[in-house]
């Protein structure tokens, strides 16, 4: 199973672990050309984190960079169903203000 799955409406589901052991590419590089085009065309992206089993500071950085990369490509990103531990890590790191959590 891929780390992320993009549907034709621009919703993204993240699966599994967001940690230093599983993240080799940033969000935008992880997308296929068609997936990038879908997000750019929709101009919005909702990332569902409900299927994330584990995340560490590398996962948090990955999410922050995902928001930045999306914005640079004209895509507004929102994060949904963020796991409590990841939310706490963002607060402790003072990074919660960078993340568009809904």
PDB file of C-alpha atoms in Angstrom:
ATOM      1  CA  UNK A   1       0.000   0.000   0.000  1.00  0.00           C
ATOM      2  CA  UNK A   2       1.233   3.484  -0.868  1.00  0.00           C
ATOM      3  CA  UNK A   3       1.784   6.042   1.860  1.00  0.00           C
ATOM      4  CA  UNK A   4      -0.811   8.285   0.290  1.00  0.00           C
ATOM      5  CA  UNK A   5      -3.840   7.894  -1.914  1.00  0.00           C
ATOM      6  CA  UNK A   6      -5.409  10.721  -3.946  1.00  0.00           C
ATOM      7  CA  UNK A   7      -8.968  10.547  -5.239  1.00  0.00           C
ATOM      8  CA  UNK A   8     -10.355  12.466  -8.213  1.00  0.00           C
ATOM      9  CA  UNK A   9     -11.875  15.132  -5.949  1.00  0.00           C
ATOM     10  CA  UNK A  10      -8.482  16.066  -4.512  1.00  0.00           C
ATOM     11  CA  UNK A  11      -8.829  14.315  -1.172  1.00  0.00           C
ATOM     12  CA  UNK A  12      -5.694  12.621   0.108  1.00  0.00           C
ATOM     13  CA  UNK A  13      -5.632   9.741   2.578  1.00  0.00           C
ATOM     14  CA  UNK A  14      -2.369   9.069   4.416  1.00  0.00           C
ATOM     15  CA  UNK A  15      -1.771   5.447   5.444  1.00  0.00           C
ATOM     16  CA  UNK A  16       0.543   3.863   7.982  1.00  0.00           C
ATOM     17  CA  UNK A  17       3.559   5.548   9.482  1.00  0.00           C
ATOM     18  CA  UNK A  18       4.767   9.108   9.057  1.00  0.00           C
ATOM     19  CA  UNK A  19       8.249   8.735  10.454  1.00  0.00           C
ATOM     20  CA  UNK A  20      11.926   8.911   9.537  1.00  0.00           C
ATOM     21  CA  UNK A  21      11.916   5.246   8.504  1.00  0.00           C
ATOM     22  CA  UNK A  22       9.124   5.593   5.919  1.00  0.00           C
ATOM     23  CA  UNK A  23       9.534   9.093   4.489  1.00  0.00           C
ATOM     24  CA  UNK A  24      12.027   9.211   1.639  1.00  0.00           C
ATOM     25  CA  UNK A  25      10.235  11.753  -0.573  1.00  0.00           C
ATOM     26  CA  UNK A  26       8.365  14.913   0.248  1.00  0.00           C
ATOM     27  CA  UNK A  27       4.614  15.120  -0.321  1.00  0.00           C
ATOM     28  CA  UNK A  28       4.716  16.751  -3.749  1.00  0.00           C
ATOM     29  CA  UNK A  29       7.394  14.346  -5.055  1.00  0.00           C
ATOM     30  CA  UNK A  30       5.319  11.403  -3.830  1.00  0.00           C
ATOM     31  CA  UNK A  31       2.470  12.341  -6.154  1.00  0.00           C
ATOM     32  CA  UNK A  32       2.158  11.154  -9.731  1.00  0.00           C
ATOM     33  CA  UNK A  33       1.776  13.729 -12.492  1.00  0.00           C
ATOM     34  CA  UNK A  34      -1.954  13.006 -12.692  1.00  0.00           C
ATOM     35  CA  UNK A  35      -2.361  13.410  -8.937  1.00  0.00           C
ATOM     36  CA  UNK A  36      -0.533  16.758  -9.001  1.00  0.00           C
ATOM     37  CA  UNK A  37      -2.735  17.902 -11.882  1.00  0.00           C
ATOM     38  CA  UNK A  38      -5.881  16.893  -9.982  1.00  0.00           C
ATOM     39  CA  UNK A  39      -4.844  18.894  -6.917  1.00  0.00           C
ATOM     40  CA  UNK A  40      -3.844  21.934  -8.986  1.00  0.00           C
ATOM     41  CA  UNK A  41      -7.089  21.783 -10.947  1.00  0.00           C
ATOM     42  CA  UNK A  42      -9.186  21.545  -7.752  1.00  0.00           C
ATOM     43  CA  UNK A  43      -7.068  24.238  -6.029  1.00  0.00           C
ATOM     44  CA  UNK A  44      -7.851  22.572  -2.738  1.00  0.00           C
ATOM     45  CA  UNK A  45      -6.770  19.452  -0.934  1.00  0.00           C
ATOM     46  CA  UNK A  46      -8.087  17.797   2.208  1.00  0.00           C
ATOM     47  CA  UNK A  47      -5.606  15.421   3.816  1.00  0.00           C
ATOM     48  CA  UNK A  48      -7.183  12.725   5.970  1.00  0.00           C
ATOM     49  CA  UNK A  49      -4.801  11.514   8.673  1.00  0.00           C
ATOM     50  CA  UNK A  50      -7.196   9.065  10.367  1.00  0.00           C
ATOM     51  CA  UNK A  51      -5.249   6.047   9.048  1.00  0.00           C
ATOM     52  CA  UNK A  52      -1.874   7.236  10.396  1.00  0.00           C
ATOM     53  CA  UNK A  53      -0.645   4.663  12.897  1.00  0.00           C
ATOM     54  CA  UNK A  54       2.543   6.385  14.044  1.00  0.00           C
ATOM     55  CA  UNK A  55       4.255   9.730  13.473  1.00  0.00           C
ATOM     56  CA  UNK A  56       7.412  11.392  14.725  1.00  0.00           C
ATOM     57  CA  UNK A  57       9.116  14.764  14.211  1.00  0.00           C
ATOM     58  CA  UNK A  58      10.072  13.755  10.648  1.00  0.00           C
ATOM     59  CA  UNK A  59       6.381  13.165   9.936  1.00  0.00           C
ATOM     60  CA  UNK A  60       5.512  16.539  11.401  1.00  0.00           C
ATOM     61  CA  UNK A  61       8.152  18.215   9.225  1.00  0.00           C
ATOM     62  CA  UNK A  62       6.804  16.298   6.222  1.00  0.00           C
ATOM     63  CA  UNK A  63       3.315  17.693   6.870  1.00  0.00           C
ATOM     64  CA  UNK A  64       4.599  21.250   7.298  1.00  0.00           C
ATOM     65  CA  UNK A  65       6.488  20.932   4.014  1.00  0.00           C
ATOM     66  CA  UNK A  66       3.399  19.408   2.351  1.00  0.00           C
ATOM     67  CA  UNK A  67       1.386  22.496   3.270  1.00  0.00           C
ATOM     68  CA  UNK A  68       4.185  24.732   1.937  1.00  0.00           C
ATOM     69  CA  UNK A  69       4.570  22.759  -1.317  1.00  0.00           C
ATOM     70  CA  UNK A  70       0.835  22.730  -1.945  1.00  0.00           C
ATOM     71  CA  UNK A  71       0.644  26.479  -1.387  1.00  0.00           C
ATOM     72  CA  UNK A  72       3.555  27.064  -3.785  1.00  0.00           C
ATOM     73  CA  UNK A  73       1.557  25.173  -6.415  1.00  0.00           C
ATOM     74  CA  UNK A  74      -1.635  27.155  -5.820  1.00  0.00           C
ATOM     75  CA  UNK A  75      -3.333  24.472  -3.730  1.00  0.00           C
ATOM     76  CA  UNK A  76      -4.984  25.241  -0.397  1.00  0.00           C
ATOM     77  CA  UNK A  77      -4.500  22.317   2.004  1.00  0.00           C
ATOM     78  CA  UNK A  78      -6.475  21.327   5.094  1.00  0.00           C
ATOM     79  CA  UNK A  79      -5.590  18.516   7.503  1.00  0.00           C
ATOM     80  CA  UNK A  80      -8.347  16.400   9.029  1.00  0.00           C
ATOM     81  CA  UNK A  81      -8.462  13.699  11.681  1.00  0.00           C
ATOM     82  CA  UNK A  82      -4.969  14.377  12.973  1.00  0.00           C
ATOM     83  CA  UNK A  83      -3.970  11.725  15.543  1.00  0.00           C
ATOM     84  CA  UNK A  84      -3.805  13.086  19.078  1.00  0.00           C
ATOM     85  CA  UNK A  85      -0.115  12.237  19.504  1.00  0.00           C
ATOM     86  CA  UNK A  86       0.784  14.073  16.309  1.00  0.00           C
ATOM     87  CA  UNK A  87      -1.304  17.040  17.382  1.00  0.00           C
ATOM     88  CA  UNK A  88       0.511  17.125  20.740  1.00  0.00           C
ATOM     89  CA  UNK A  89       3.888  16.915  18.992  1.00  0.00           C
ATOM     90  CA  UNK A  90       2.894  19.885  16.822  1.00  0.00           C
ATOM     91  CA  UNK A  91       1.881  21.883  19.918  1.00  0.00           C
ATOM     92  CA  UNK A  92       5.056  21.021  21.823  1.00  0.00           C
ATOM     93  CA  UNK A  93       7.136  21.955  18.789  1.00  0.00           C
ATOM     94  CA  UNK A  94       5.212  25.213  18.376  1.00  0.00           C
ATOM     95  CA  UNK A  95       4.361  24.094  14.849  1.00  0.00           C
ATOM     96  CA  UNK A  96       0.595  23.877  15.282  1.00  0.00           C
ATOM     97  CA  UNK A  97       0.177  27.420  13.952  1.00  0.00           C
ATOM     98  CA  UNK A  98       1.699  26.299  10.614  1.00  0.00           C
ATOM     99  CA  UNK A  99      -0.768  23.459  10.148  1.00  0.00           C
ATOM    100  CA  UNK A 100      -4.282  24.075   8.790  1.00  0.00           C
ATOM    101  CA  UNK A 101      -5.994  21.500  11.037  1.00  0.00           C
ATOM    102  CA  UNK A 102      -9.776  21.233  10.777  1.00  0.00           C
TER     103      UNK A 102
END
